[in-house]
Amino acid sequence: MTTTPAETSTIEDLRPAIEAAGQAHVLSFVGELSSAEVEAFQAQLVSIDWASLPGVIERYRGAATAETTGDLEPAVVCCPCGTPGDVAVDASEARAAGLELIRSGKVAALTVAGGQGTRLGFDGPKGTLPIGPASCRTLFEVFADQLSAASAWAGRPIPWLLMTSPQNHGQTLRFFEERHWLGLDREQVRFFTQGVMPSFCPESGRLLLSNKGTLATNPDGHGGVVRALVGSGELEWLERRGVEHLSYFQVDNPLVPPVDPVFLGAHIGAGGAPSSGQFSSKMVAKADASEKVGVFARRNGQTSVVEYSDLPADVARSTDEHGRLRFEAGSIAIHAASVAFLRSIDEAGESALPFHRAFKKVPHVDLASGERIEPSEPNAVKLERFVFDAIPVADEPMVMRVAREREFAPTKNATGVDSVESAKKLQHDRAAAWLTERGQACPDGCTLELSGEAAWADCAELEYTPRTTPEAGSSAVL
Ligand code: UTP
C-alpha cells in the first residue's frame, strides 16, 4: 500500500487518519520511542493508505472461500518448435521481430527481487547468491552478463529494472555499487522498491506491531510490481523513453534469458503467434502430474494460472489424445507485458490484481504487557498480489511453450528439489548440451557454464566461438 502523502507528516498529523481507520492502538508505545525510532515509525506510517485499509481488512479477514476451479479447459499454447497440438509459430519471423524491438530500444528487462527467500535461508538478497557452477557468478551477475551482451549487440543499453523490497533494498544497492554495476552502465540499472502490506489479526481486524515502533508487514507480492512501477515513476520513465514492452522474470532462475527475441517477437504477434502484445507467458511441460507448479488453463473461457493446490488430483492426472497431461502447461513465471497494459492494470486496481490471503505466524508485541510474542500457531493474515492475475484481464494473452532444460532452473531451497545444487547442475547440463549441439563432446568430469555472450548468441541465433575449450576435470565458462 503506497500513497503519496507529504513526506513531512508527523505521527500527530497522521493520528486522525489512523484513528479513523480504527487502528489507534498502533500508537500505544510512541511515548517510549527514541527520536530516531519515532522518525522511522513515521516513515512507515506515512506509507500506509489508511483510508482504504478498513475496506481491505473487511474483505480479507474472513477465511478464504475455497477457490472453485470453475469450468476448466487446457490453455491454447503456441510453440516455435513444432509440438503437435500447439499453434505453430514461425521461429525465425518471431526472432527477427523480437530482435528489431530490442534493437530499437522498445524493450526493458524487469526482475522481481523483493521476495524474502525464506526457504533458501541465504543471508542476503537472493540475487547475490553465487550460482554459476563454473564461475561462481551470482544470480544478478548471470543476468547482467547476458544483458551486457544483448546491449552490445543492440548498440544501446537495454534498461534493467529491479524491484527490491524495503527489507533488501539497501543491501541490493550496495552490492551493485561495490561491483560497479556489474559491468553495465550506471544509468541502465534502475531500482524501485515494492510496497508492503501490514499483517492483521483476523478476529479483531487490528494491525500488529513487530516492535513498539514498527508495524508487522510483508512485501506485497510479485503482483506489487505494477503499483510499484507506477508509484516510483519508473513506468513514466519507460513511457518517456519510448520503451513499449517489459521482459519480466524472477530473480531465482539462472537459466532465464533476460530478453528473448523469439518470445518478444511472438508476444507482439509475429510469426503467427496468437497474441495482442498485452501480456504473454512462457510454459514448460510439467515434469509429472504432481509437480507443484501452477498451470495455464482456460477457466470459464479465460486464460489464467490455476495454482497447483487448486487443481483436483484427478484433473491434474488426466491425459489428452497425444498421451500428454491435459493440464501440462506449467508456469515458470516468465512474462512479457506492454507498458500500456501495465498502466491500465494499475488504473483498474484491486479489480484486476486482487489480494491473496495467507494465514501465518507473525511475531508481535502484546499491547497490554509490551512483551514480544512468538506465536506457535498462525495468528495473522498476510496479503499479497500475484502478477499472473493480470492474464485474464489481457486481450488474447499468449502462452508459449519452451524447453524446460533450456530455461528453467528454480532456486528455492537450500538443498534437494529446486535448490542451489540442482540449479548448478541444470546450468552445467545446458552448457554441455550446447557444446554437443555444436558437435563437441563434453569432456569427462568437467563443469561447464554458458557465458553471457554465449547465452545471448544462442537465443539470438548469432555466431559465437566459445572462450575456451574445456578439458577433462576442468571448470569452464564457454
Ligand atoms: P517466491 O514466491 O519464490 O518467494 O518469489 P521468495 O520470497 O523468493 O521465497 P520464499 O517463498 O520466501 O522462500 C518468486 C519471485 O517473486 C519475487 C521473488 O524475489 C522471486 O523473484 N517476489 C516475491 C517479489 O519480488 N516480491 C514479493 O513480495 C514476493
Coordinates of C-alpha atoms and ligand atoms in Angstrom, one line a residue:
M1 CA 0.0 0.0 0.0
T2 CA 1.7 3.1 -1.1
T3 CA 0.4 6.6 -1.1
T4 CA 1.9 10.0 -1.8
P5 CA 1.3 12.0 1.4
A6 CA 3.6 14.8 2.4
E7 CA 6.8 13.3 3.4
T8 CA 6.9 15.7 6.3
S9 CA 3.8 14.3 8.1
T10 CA 4.4 13.7 11.8
I11 CA 2.8 11.0 13.8
E12 CA 0.4 13.6 15.2
D13 CA -0.5 14.7 11.7
L14 CA -1.3 11.1 10.9
R15 CA -3.2 10.3 14.1
P16 CA -6.7 11.3 12.9
A17 CA -6.4 9.1 9.8
I18 CA -5.1 6.2 11.9
E19 CA -7.9 6.6 14.5
A20 CA -10.5 6.9 11.7
A21 CA -9.2 3.6 10.4
G22 CA -9.8 2.0 13.8
Q23 CA -6.1 1.4 14.4
A24 CA -5.2 3.9 17.2
H25 CA -3.6 1.1 19.2
V26 CA -0.6 1.1 16.9
L27 CA 0.4 4.4 18.6
S28 CA 0.3 2.8 22.1
F29 CA 4.0 2.9 22.7
V30 CA 5.0 6.1 20.8
G31 CA 5.9 7.8 24.1
E32 CA 8.6 5.2 24.8
L33 CA 10.4 5.6 21.5
S34 CA 13.7 7.4 20.9
S35 CA 13.6 10.3 18.3
A36 CA 15.3 8.0 15.7
E37 CA 12.6 5.4 16.3
V38 CA 9.8 7.9 16.0
E39 CA 11.3 9.1 12.7
A40 CA 11.4 5.5 11.4
F41 CA 7.9 4.8 12.6
Q42 CA 6.6 8.0 11.0
A43 CA 8.1 7.0 7.6
Q44 CA 6.4 3.6 7.8
L45 CA 3.0 5.0 8.9
V46 CA 3.1 7.5 6.1
S47 CA 3.4 4.7 3.6
I48 CA 0.1 3.1 4.6
D49 CA -3.1 4.0 2.8
W50 CA -5.2 4.5 6.0
A51 CA -8.3 5.5 4.1
S52 CA -8.6 2.2 2.2
L53 CA -7.3 0.0 4.9
P54 CA -10.6 -0.8 6.7
G55 CA -12.2 -1.9 3.5
V56 CA -9.3 -4.2 2.7
I57 CA -9.3 -5.7 6.1
E58 CA -13.0 -6.3 6.0
R59 CA -12.7 -8.0 2.6
Y60 CA -9.9 -10.4 3.6
R61 CA -10.3 -11.0 7.3
G62 CA -12.7 -14.0 6.9
A63 CA -11.3 -17.4 5.9
A64 CA -10.8 -17.5 2.1
T65 CA -13.6 -19.4 0.5
A66 CA -12.2 -22.5 -1.3
E67 CA -11.1 -21.5 -4.8
T68 CA -13.5 -23.1 -7.2
T69 CA -11.8 -24.3 -10.4
G70 CA -14.9 -23.5 -12.5
D71 CA -15.1 -24.8 -16.0
L72 CA -11.5 -25.8 -16.9
E73 CA -10.1 -26.4 -20.3
P74 CA -6.5 -26.6 -21.3
A75 CA -5.0 -23.3 -22.4
V76 CA -4.2 -22.6 -26.0
V77 CA -0.4 -22.9 -26.2
C78 CA 1.7 -21.8 -29.1
C79 CA 5.1 -23.1 -29.9
P80 CA 8.1 -22.3 -32.2
C81 CA 9.3 -25.9 -32.0
G82 CA 6.5 -27.9 -33.8
T83 CA 4.9 -29.7 -30.8
P84 CA 1.7 -31.5 -32.0
G85 CA -1.4 -29.8 -30.8
D86 CA 0.1 -26.4 -30.3
V87 CA -0.4 -23.4 -32.5
A88 CA 2.7 -23.2 -34.7
V89 CA 4.8 -20.0 -34.5
D90 CA 7.4 -19.3 -37.1
A91 CA 10.6 -19.0 -35.0
S92 CA 12.6 -17.0 -37.5
E93 CA 9.9 -14.5 -38.1
A94 CA 9.3 -14.1 -34.4
R95 CA 13.1 -13.8 -33.7
A96 CA 13.5 -11.1 -36.4
A97 CA 10.6 -9.1 -34.9
G98 CA 11.9 -9.5 -31.3
L99 CA 15.5 -8.5 -32.3
E100 CA 14.1 -5.4 -34.0
L101 CA 12.1 -4.5 -30.8
I102 CA 15.3 -4.9 -28.8
R103 CA 17.5 -3.0 -31.3
S104 CA 15.1 -0.1 -31.5
G105 CA 15.1 0.4 -27.7
K106 CA 11.5 -0.7 -27.2
V107 CA 12.3 -3.4 -24.6
A108 CA 13.4 -3.2 -21.0
A109 CA 14.2 -6.2 -18.7
L110 CA 12.4 -6.4 -15.3
T111 CA 13.5 -8.6 -12.4
V112 CA 11.3 -9.1 -9.4
A113 CA 13.8 -9.4 -6.5
G114 CA 11.7 -8.3 -3.5
G115 CA 10.9 -11.7 -2.1
Q116 CA 12.0 -12.8 1.4
G117 CA 13.7 -16.0 0.2
T118 CA 12.6 -17.8 3.4
R119 CA 13.0 -21.3 2.1
L120 CA 16.5 -20.6 0.8
G121 CA 17.7 -19.2 4.1
F122 CA 20.5 -17.3 2.5
D123 CA 21.9 -14.3 4.4
G124 CA 21.4 -11.5 1.8
P125 CA 19.2 -10.7 -1.1
K126 CA 18.6 -13.8 -3.3
G127 CA 20.2 -12.2 -6.3
T128 CA 23.6 -12.0 -4.5
L129 CA 23.6 -15.8 -4.2
P130 CA 26.6 -17.4 -6.0
I131 CA 25.0 -19.8 -8.6
G132 CA 27.4 -20.3 -11.6
P133 CA 28.7 -23.9 -11.4
A134 CA 32.0 -23.0 -13.0
S135 CA 32.3 -19.2 -12.4
C136 CA 30.6 -18.8 -9.0
R137 CA 28.8 -15.8 -10.5
T138 CA 25.9 -14.5 -8.5
L139 CA 22.3 -14.6 -9.9
F140 CA 22.5 -10.9 -10.6
E141 CA 25.8 -11.3 -12.5
V142 CA 24.4 -14.1 -14.6
F143 CA 21.6 -11.8 -15.8
A144 CA 23.9 -8.7 -16.1
D145 CA 26.3 -10.6 -18.4
Q146 CA 23.5 -11.5 -20.8
L147 CA 22.1 -8.0 -20.8
S148 CA 25.5 -6.7 -21.4
A149 CA 26.0 -8.9 -24.4
A150 CA 22.5 -8.1 -25.7
S151 CA 23.1 -4.3 -25.2
A152 CA 26.4 -4.6 -27.1
W153 CA 24.6 -6.3 -29.9
A154 CA 21.8 -3.7 -29.9
G155 CA 24.3 -0.8 -29.8
R156 CA 22.4 0.7 -26.9
P157 CA 22.0 0.0 -23.2
I158 CA 18.9 -2.1 -22.6
P159 CA 17.3 -0.8 -19.4
W160 CA 17.2 -3.2 -16.5
L161 CA 14.7 -2.5 -13.8
L162 CA 15.0 -4.3 -10.5
M163 CA 12.2 -4.5 -7.9
T164 CA 13.5 -4.7 -4.3
S165 CA 11.6 -4.6 -1.0
P166 CA 12.1 -2.2 1.9
Q167 CA 13.9 -5.1 3.6
N168 CA 16.5 -5.8 0.9
H169 CA 16.8 -2.5 -1.0
G170 CA 19.9 -1.1 0.8
Q171 CA 21.8 -4.4 0.6
T172 CA 20.9 -4.9 -3.1
L173 CA 22.0 -1.4 -4.0
R174 CA 25.3 -1.7 -2.1
F175 CA 26.0 -5.0 -3.9
F176 CA 25.6 -3.2 -7.3
E177 CA 27.7 -0.2 -6.2
E178 CA 30.5 -2.3 -4.8
R179 CA 30.6 -4.3 -8.0
H180 CA 30.5 -1.3 -10.3
W181 CA 27.0 -2.0 -11.6
L182 CA 28.2 -5.5 -12.8
G183 CA 29.8 -4.0 -15.9
L184 CA 26.6 -2.3 -17.0
D185 CA 26.1 1.5 -17.5
R186 CA 25.1 3.0 -14.2
E187 CA 22.1 4.7 -15.9
Q188 CA 21.0 1.4 -17.4
V189 CA 20.2 -0.2 -14.0
R190 CA 17.2 1.1 -12.2
F191 CA 15.9 0.1 -8.8
F192 CA 12.5 0.6 -7.3
T193 CA 11.0 -0.7 -4.1
Q194 CA 7.8 -2.6 -3.8
G195 CA 5.1 -1.8 -1.3
V196 CA 4.4 -3.7 1.9
M197 CA 1.1 -4.8 3.4
P198 CA 0.5 -4.7 7.2
S199 CA -0.4 -8.0 8.8
F200 CA -3.5 -8.1 10.9
C201 CA -5.4 -10.3 13.4
P202 CA -8.4 -11.7 11.5
E203 CA -10.6 -11.7 14.7
S204 CA -10.1 -8.1 15.7
G205 CA -9.1 -6.7 12.4
R206 CA -6.2 -4.9 14.2
L207 CA -2.8 -4.4 12.8
L208 CA 0.1 -6.0 14.6
L209 CA 3.3 -4.3 15.9
S210 CA 6.5 -6.3 15.3
N211 CA 8.1 -4.0 17.9
K212 CA 6.9 -0.9 19.7
G213 CA 7.7 1.4 16.8
T214 CA 7.2 -0.9 13.8
L215 CA 4.1 -2.4 12.1
A216 CA 4.4 -6.0 11.2
T217 CA 4.4 -6.0 7.4
N218 CA 5.3 -8.2 4.4
P219 CA 6.2 -7.3 0.8
D220 CA 3.0 -7.1 -1.2
G221 CA 3.9 -10.0 -3.5
H222 CA 5.3 -10.1 -7.1
G223 CA 2.0 -8.6 -8.2
G224 CA 3.0 -5.5 -6.3
V225 CA 5.3 -4.8 -9.2
V226 CA 2.6 -2.9 -11.1
R227 CA 1.7 -0.5 -8.3
A228 CA 5.4 0.0 -7.5
L229 CA 6.3 0.7 -11.2
V230 CA 3.7 3.4 -11.3
G231 CA 4.3 4.8 -7.8
S232 CA 8.0 5.0 -8.2
G233 CA 7.7 6.9 -11.5
E234 CA 9.5 4.1 -13.4
L235 CA 6.6 3.4 -15.7
E236 CA 6.5 7.0 -16.7
W237 CA 10.3 6.9 -17.2
L238 CA 9.8 4.0 -19.6
E239 CA 7.0 5.7 -21.4
R240 CA 9.1 8.9 -21.9
R241 CA 11.9 6.8 -23.3
G242 CA 9.7 5.0 -25.8
V243 CA 10.0 1.6 -24.1
E244 CA 6.9 -0.4 -25.1
H245 CA 7.4 -3.8 -23.6
L246 CA 8.9 -5.4 -20.4
S247 CA 10.6 -8.7 -20.3
Y248 CA 9.7 -9.9 -16.8
F249 CA 11.5 -12.7 -14.8
Q250 CA 12.2 -13.8 -11.3
V251 CA 15.5 -13.4 -9.6
D252 CA 15.8 -17.1 -8.8
N253 CA 16.1 -18.7 -12.3
P254 CA 19.7 -18.6 -13.6
L255 CA 18.6 -20.2 -16.9
V256 CA 16.2 -17.4 -17.9
P257 CA 17.1 -15.4 -21.0
P258 CA 16.6 -11.8 -19.7
V259 CA 15.5 -10.7 -23.2
D260 CA 14.4 -13.5 -25.5
P261 CA 14.0 -12.3 -29.1
V262 CA 11.7 -15.2 -30.2
F263 CA 9.4 -14.8 -27.2
L264 CA 9.3 -11.0 -27.5
G265 CA 8.5 -11.3 -31.2
A266 CA 5.8 -13.8 -30.6
H267 CA 4.4 -11.5 -27.8
I268 CA 3.8 -8.8 -30.4
G269 CA 2.1 -11.3 -32.7
A270 CA 4.9 -12.1 -35.1
G271 CA 5.4 -15.5 -36.8
G272 CA 1.6 -16.2 -36.5
A273 CA 1.5 -16.1 -32.7
P274 CA -1.9 -15.6 -31.2
S275 CA -1.1 -12.6 -29.2
S276 CA -2.3 -9.0 -28.8
G277 CA 1.0 -7.9 -27.3
Q278 CA -0.5 -7.1 -23.9
F279 CA 0.6 -10.0 -21.7
S280 CA 2.4 -13.2 -22.6
S281 CA 3.9 -16.1 -20.7
K282 CA 6.2 -19.0 -21.1
M283 CA 5.2 -22.5 -20.2
V284 CA 7.1 -25.8 -19.8
A285 CA 5.5 -29.3 -19.8
K286 CA 5.1 -30.3 -16.2
A287 CA 7.6 -33.0 -15.1
D288 CA 4.7 -35.1 -13.8
A289 CA 1.1 -34.7 -12.7
S290 CA 2.2 -33.9 -9.1
E291 CA 4.8 -31.2 -9.8
K292 CA 4.0 -28.2 -7.7
V293 CA 3.7 -25.5 -10.3
G294 CA 0.7 -23.5 -11.4
V295 CA -0.7 -24.4 -14.8
F296 CA -2.1 -22.3 -17.6
A297 CA -5.7 -23.2 -18.3
R298 CA -8.9 -21.6 -19.6
R299 CA -11.1 -21.1 -16.6
N300 CA -14.6 -20.2 -17.6
G301 CA -13.3 -19.3 -21.0
Q302 CA -10.4 -17.0 -19.8
T303 CA -6.7 -17.9 -19.8
S304 CA -5.5 -17.9 -16.2
V305 CA -2.9 -19.6 -14.0
V306 CA -4.5 -22.2 -11.7
E307 CA -2.4 -22.9 -8.7
Y308 CA -1.4 -26.5 -8.1
S309 CA -3.3 -26.6 -4.8
D310 CA -6.5 -25.7 -6.7
L311 CA -6.2 -28.3 -9.4
P312 CA -8.1 -31.5 -8.3
A313 CA -5.7 -34.6 -8.4
D314 CA -7.8 -36.5 -11.0
V315 CA -7.9 -33.4 -13.3
A316 CA -4.1 -33.0 -12.9
R317 CA -3.6 -36.6 -13.9
S318 CA -5.9 -36.6 -16.9
T319 CA -4.3 -37.1 -20.3
D320 CA -5.1 -36.0 -23.9
E321 CA -5.1 -37.7 -27.3
H322 CA -1.3 -37.2 -27.6
G323 CA -0.8 -39.0 -24.3
R324 CA 0.3 -35.8 -22.6
L325 CA -1.2 -34.4 -19.4
R326 CA -4.2 -32.3 -20.4
F327 CA -3.1 -29.6 -17.9
E328 CA 0.6 -29.9 -18.6
A329 CA 1.3 -26.1 -19.2
G330 CA 3.4 -25.3 -16.2
S331 CA 4.0 -21.7 -15.4
I332 CA 7.7 -20.7 -15.0
A333 CA 7.0 -17.0 -14.2
I334 CA 8.5 -15.6 -17.3
H335 CA 6.3 -13.0 -18.9
A336 CA 6.3 -10.1 -21.4
A337 CA 3.9 -7.2 -20.8
S338 CA 3.3 -4.0 -22.6
V339 CA 3.9 -0.8 -20.7
A340 CA 0.4 0.5 -21.8
F341 CA -1.2 -2.7 -20.4
L342 CA 0.5 -2.4 -17.1
R343 CA -0.7 1.2 -16.8
S344 CA -4.3 0.1 -17.4
I345 CA -3.9 -2.7 -14.8
D346 CA -2.8 -0.2 -12.2
E347 CA -5.7 2.0 -13.0
A348 CA -8.1 -0.9 -12.6
G349 CA -6.6 -1.5 -9.1
E350 CA -7.9 -4.4 -6.9
S351 CA -10.4 -5.5 -9.5
A352 CA -7.5 -6.5 -11.8
L353 CA -5.0 -7.6 -9.2
P354 CA -6.8 -8.7 -6.0
F355 CA -5.0 -9.6 -2.8
H356 CA -4.4 -13.3 -1.9
R357 CA -4.7 -14.1 1.8
A358 CA -2.3 -16.3 3.8
F359 CA -2.8 -17.2 7.4
K360 CA 0.7 -17.2 9.0
K361 CA 2.6 -17.0 12.3
V362 CA 3.6 -13.4 12.9
P363 CA 5.6 -12.4 16.0
H364 CA 4.2 -9.3 17.6
V365 CA 4.1 -7.0 20.6
D366 CA 1.5 -7.7 23.2
L367 CA -0.4 -4.4 23.8
A368 CA -1.0 -5.0 27.5
S369 CA 2.4 -6.1 28.6
G370 CA 4.6 -4.7 25.8
E371 CA 6.3 -8.1 25.6
R372 CA 7.1 -9.7 22.2
I373 CA 5.1 -12.8 21.5
E374 CA 6.4 -15.6 19.2
P375 CA 3.1 -17.4 18.2
S376 CA 3.2 -21.2 17.9
E377 CA 0.1 -21.2 15.7
P378 CA -0.9 -18.9 12.8
N379 CA -2.3 -15.7 14.2
A380 CA -2.3 -13.2 11.4
V381 CA -3.4 -12.5 7.8
K382 CA -0.8 -11.6 5.3
L383 CA -1.9 -10.2 1.9
E384 CA 0.0 -10.5 -1.4
R385 CA -0.7 -9.8 -5.0
F386 CA 0.3 -12.2 -7.8
V387 CA 1.4 -10.9 -11.2
F388 CA -0.3 -13.7 -13.1
D389 CA -3.7 -12.4 -12.1
A390 CA -3.2 -9.9 -14.9
I391 CA -3.5 -12.7 -17.5
P392 CA -7.3 -13.0 -17.6
V393 CA -7.6 -9.2 -17.9
A394 CA -5.5 -9.1 -21.0
D395 CA -6.9 -9.3 -24.6
E396 CA -5.6 -12.5 -26.2
P397 CA -2.9 -13.4 -23.7
M398 CA -0.3 -15.6 -25.2
V399 CA 1.2 -18.8 -23.7
M400 CA 4.4 -20.1 -25.4
R401 CA 6.0 -23.5 -24.9
V402 CA 9.7 -23.5 -24.2
A403 CA 12.1 -26.3 -23.3
R404 CA 12.5 -26.8 -19.6
E405 CA 16.1 -27.8 -19.8
R406 CA 17.0 -24.5 -21.6
E407 CA 15.1 -22.0 -19.5
F408 CA 14.1 -23.2 -16.0
A409 CA 16.4 -23.8 -13.0
P410 CA 14.3 -22.7 -10.0
T411 CA 16.4 -21.9 -6.9
K412 CA 14.0 -22.0 -4.0
N413 CA 15.6 -24.3 -1.4
A414 CA 19.0 -24.7 0.3
T415 CA 19.1 -28.4 -0.6
G416 CA 17.2 -31.1 -2.5
V417 CA 14.5 -30.2 -5.1
D418 CA 14.8 -26.8 -6.7
S419 CA 17.9 -26.0 -4.8
V420 CA 21.3 -24.3 -5.4
E421 CA 22.7 -27.7 -6.2
S422 CA 20.0 -28.6 -8.7
A423 CA 20.2 -25.2 -10.4
K424 CA 24.0 -25.6 -10.8
K425 CA 23.6 -29.0 -12.3
L426 CA 20.9 -27.7 -14.7
Q427 CA 23.2 -24.9 -15.9
H428 CA 26.0 -27.4 -16.5
D429 CA 23.7 -29.7 -18.4
R430 CA 22.5 -26.8 -20.5
A431 CA 26.1 -25.8 -21.4
A432 CA 27.1 -29.5 -22.1
A433 CA 24.1 -29.8 -24.5
W434 CA 25.1 -26.6 -26.2
L435 CA 28.5 -28.0 -26.8
T436 CA 27.1 -31.3 -28.1
E437 CA 24.7 -29.4 -30.4
R438 CA 27.9 -27.9 -31.9
G439 CA 29.5 -31.2 -32.5
Q440 CA 31.9 -31.2 -29.5
A441 CA 31.8 -33.8 -26.8
C442 CA 31.7 -32.7 -23.1
P443 CA 35.0 -34.0 -21.6
D444 CA 34.7 -36.3 -18.5
G445 CA 34.4 -34.7 -15.1
C446 CA 34.3 -31.1 -16.3
T447 CA 31.9 -28.4 -15.0
L448 CA 30.5 -26.1 -17.7
E449 CA 28.6 -22.9 -17.8
L450 CA 27.5 -20.6 -20.6
S451 CA 28.9 -17.1 -20.6
G452 CA 26.5 -14.2 -21.0
E453 CA 27.7 -13.8 -24.6
A454 CA 27.1 -17.5 -25.4
A455 CA 23.7 -17.5 -23.8
W456 CA 22.7 -14.3 -25.7
A457 CA 24.1 -15.6 -29.0
D458 CA 22.2 -18.8 -28.5
C459 CA 18.8 -17.2 -28.2
A460 CA 19.5 -14.5 -30.8
E461 CA 21.0 -17.2 -33.2
L462 CA 24.3 -15.4 -33.7
E463 CA 27.6 -16.8 -34.5
Y464 CA 29.7 -17.4 -31.3
T465 CA 33.1 -19.0 -30.7
P466 CA 33.5 -20.4 -27.1
R467 CA 36.0 -18.5 -25.0
T468 CA 37.8 -21.7 -24.1
T469 CA 38.0 -25.4 -24.9
P470 CA 37.1 -27.4 -21.8
E471 CA 39.4 -30.2 -20.7
A472 CA 38.6 -33.2 -18.6
G473 CA 38.2 -32.4 -15.0
S474 CA 38.2 -28.6 -15.5
S475 CA 35.7 -25.9 -14.9
A476 CA 35.0 -23.8 -18.0
V477 CA 32.8 -20.8 -18.9
L478 CA 32.1 -21.2 -22.6
Ligands
UTP1 P1 8.7 -16.7 -4.3 O1 7.2 -16.9 -4.3 O2 9.5 -17.9 -4.6 O3 9.1 -16.1 -2.9 O4 9.1 -15.5 -5.2 P2 10.5 -15.8 -2.2 O5 10.3 -14.7 -1.3 O6 11.6 -15.6 -3.2 O7 10.9 -17.2 -1.4 P3 10.2 -17.8 -0.2 O8 8.8 -18.2 -0.7 O9 10.1 -16.8 0.9 O10 11.0 -19.0 0.1 C1 9.1 -15.6 -6.6 C2 9.8 -14.4 -7.2 O11 9.0 -13.2 -6.8 C3 9.8 -12.3 -6.1 C4 10.9 -13.0 -5.5 O12 12.0 -12.2 -5.3 C5 11.2 -14.1 -6.6 O13 11.9 -13.5 -7.7 N1 8.9 -11.6 -5.1 C6 8.1 -12.4 -4.3 C7 8.9 -10.3 -5.0 O14 9.7 -9.6 -5.7 N2 8.2 -9.7 -4.1 C8 7.4 -10.4 -3.2 O15 6.7 -9.8 -2.4 C9 7.3 -11.8 -3.4

